[in-house]
Short mmCIF file of C-alpha atoms in Angstrom, two decimals:
data_model
loop_
_atom_site.label_atom_id
_atom_site.label_comp_id
_atom_site.label_asym_id
_atom_site.label_seq_id
_atom_site.Cartn_x
_atom_site.Cartn_y
_atom_site.Cartn_z
CA MET A 1 171.58 -178.59 45.53
CA LEU A 2 168.05 -178.53 45.39
CA ARG A 3 167.50 -176.27 47.90
CA ILE A 4 169.69 -173.82 46.27
CA ILE A 5 167.23 -174.36 43.03
CA ASN A 6 163.73 -173.58 45.39
CA GLU A 7 165.00 -170.99 47.01
CA ALA A 8 165.70 -169.41 43.49
CA TRP A 9 163.13 -170.35 41.68
CA LYS A 10 160.34 -170.63 44.32
CA GLY A 11 159.41 -174.27 42.53
CA ASN A 12 158.70 -173.25 38.78
CA VAL A 13 158.46 -176.05 37.41
CA ASP A 14 161.00 -175.24 35.02
CA SER A 15 163.67 -175.38 37.02
CA TYR A 16 163.46 -179.16 37.39
CA LEU A 17 165.05 -179.10 34.01
CA ALA A 18 167.64 -182.06 33.63
CA GLY A 19 170.47 -178.92 32.04
CA VAL A 20 169.88 -177.73 34.84
CA ILE A 21 169.94 -179.34 37.47
CA ARG A 22 172.92 -180.15 36.10
CA GLY A 23 174.66 -177.58 35.67
CA VAL A 24 173.61 -176.59 39.23
CA ALA A 25 175.04 -179.61 39.78
CA ARG A 26 177.98 -179.11 38.30
CA PHE A 27 179.01 -175.93 40.09
CA ILE A 28 178.82 -176.50 43.09
CA SER A 29 181.07 -179.13 42.95
CA VAL A 30 183.14 -177.04 40.76
CA TYR A 31 183.25 -173.85 43.15
CA GLU A 32 183.20 -176.24 47.05
CA GLY A 33 184.21 -173.78 48.95
CA GLU A 34 185.27 -170.73 46.65
CA TYR A 35 180.79 -169.98 46.02
CA SER A 36 178.42 -167.59 47.75
CA ARG A 37 175.73 -169.57 48.56
CA GLU A 38 173.18 -166.98 48.98
CA ARG A 39 174.65 -165.03 45.93
CA LEU A 40 173.93 -167.99 44.10
CA VAL A 41 170.87 -167.92 45.32
CA GLN A 42 169.89 -164.50 44.22
CA GLN A 43 171.73 -164.65 41.16
CA LEU A 44 169.36 -167.71 39.80
CA ALA A 45 166.95 -165.86 41.05
CA ARG A 46 166.98 -163.56 38.54
CA THR A 47 166.92 -165.45 35.23
CA HIS A 48 164.43 -168.18 34.78
CA PRO A 49 165.42 -171.39 34.13
CA LYS A 50 164.30 -171.52 30.23
CA THR A 51 166.54 -168.89 29.84
CA ILE A 52 169.10 -170.95 30.82
CA THR A 53 168.54 -173.26 28.90
CA GLN A 54 168.35 -171.70 25.87
CA LEU A 55 171.69 -170.02 26.38
CA ALA A 56 173.01 -173.65 27.00
CA GLN A 57 172.13 -175.22 23.14
CA LYS A 58 174.50 -172.72 22.48
CA ASP A 59 177.20 -173.52 23.56
CA THR A 60 178.95 -177.01 21.91
CA SER A 61 180.31 -179.25 25.61
CA SER A 62 178.82 -181.38 27.47
CA SER A 63 175.54 -181.11 28.60
CA ALA A 64 176.25 -179.53 31.81
CA ASN A 65 179.73 -177.66 31.16
CA ARG A 66 176.83 -175.92 28.74
CA HIS A 67 174.64 -175.08 31.75
CA MET A 68 177.24 -175.18 34.45
CA ARG A 69 178.95 -172.66 32.14
CA GLN A 70 175.12 -170.15 32.09
CA ILE A 71 175.16 -170.53 35.74
CA LEU A 72 178.58 -169.16 36.45
CA ARG A 73 178.07 -166.61 34.29
CA ILE A 74 174.99 -165.37 35.46
CA TYR A 75 176.97 -166.11 38.69
CA ASN A 76 179.66 -163.30 37.77
CA GLY A 77 177.03 -160.64 36.97
CA ALA A 78 178.67 -157.84 36.50
CA SER A 79 181.01 -157.77 39.38
CA ARG A 80 184.35 -158.23 39.29
CA GLU A 81 184.60 -158.94 43.30
CA MET A 82 182.78 -161.48 43.49
CA SER A 83 183.77 -163.50 40.27
CA LEU A 84 184.38 -166.49 39.25
CA PRO A 85 187.03 -167.97 36.73
CA LEU A 86 186.39 -170.70 34.62
CA LYS A 87 186.91 -173.76 35.64
CA ASN A 88 186.27 -177.67 34.05
#
């Protein structure tokens, strides 16, 4: 998980916010074996980690789920082919 964070955001201190770490960890746990690591790193790199936190604050589920939902949205992007369904 930390390797993915480091590769995506190149050590940006905002990427080590607790919510972002929990969200990435939850994403990896929920979608293990289903997601592309390379795609995850590429898609995350396009979004600033603080943006994930700001968007997650608008969600009403638990902190890890709020951040995980944003990470899933970023991972899916506009691709229907590579999209993963929302899981809990």
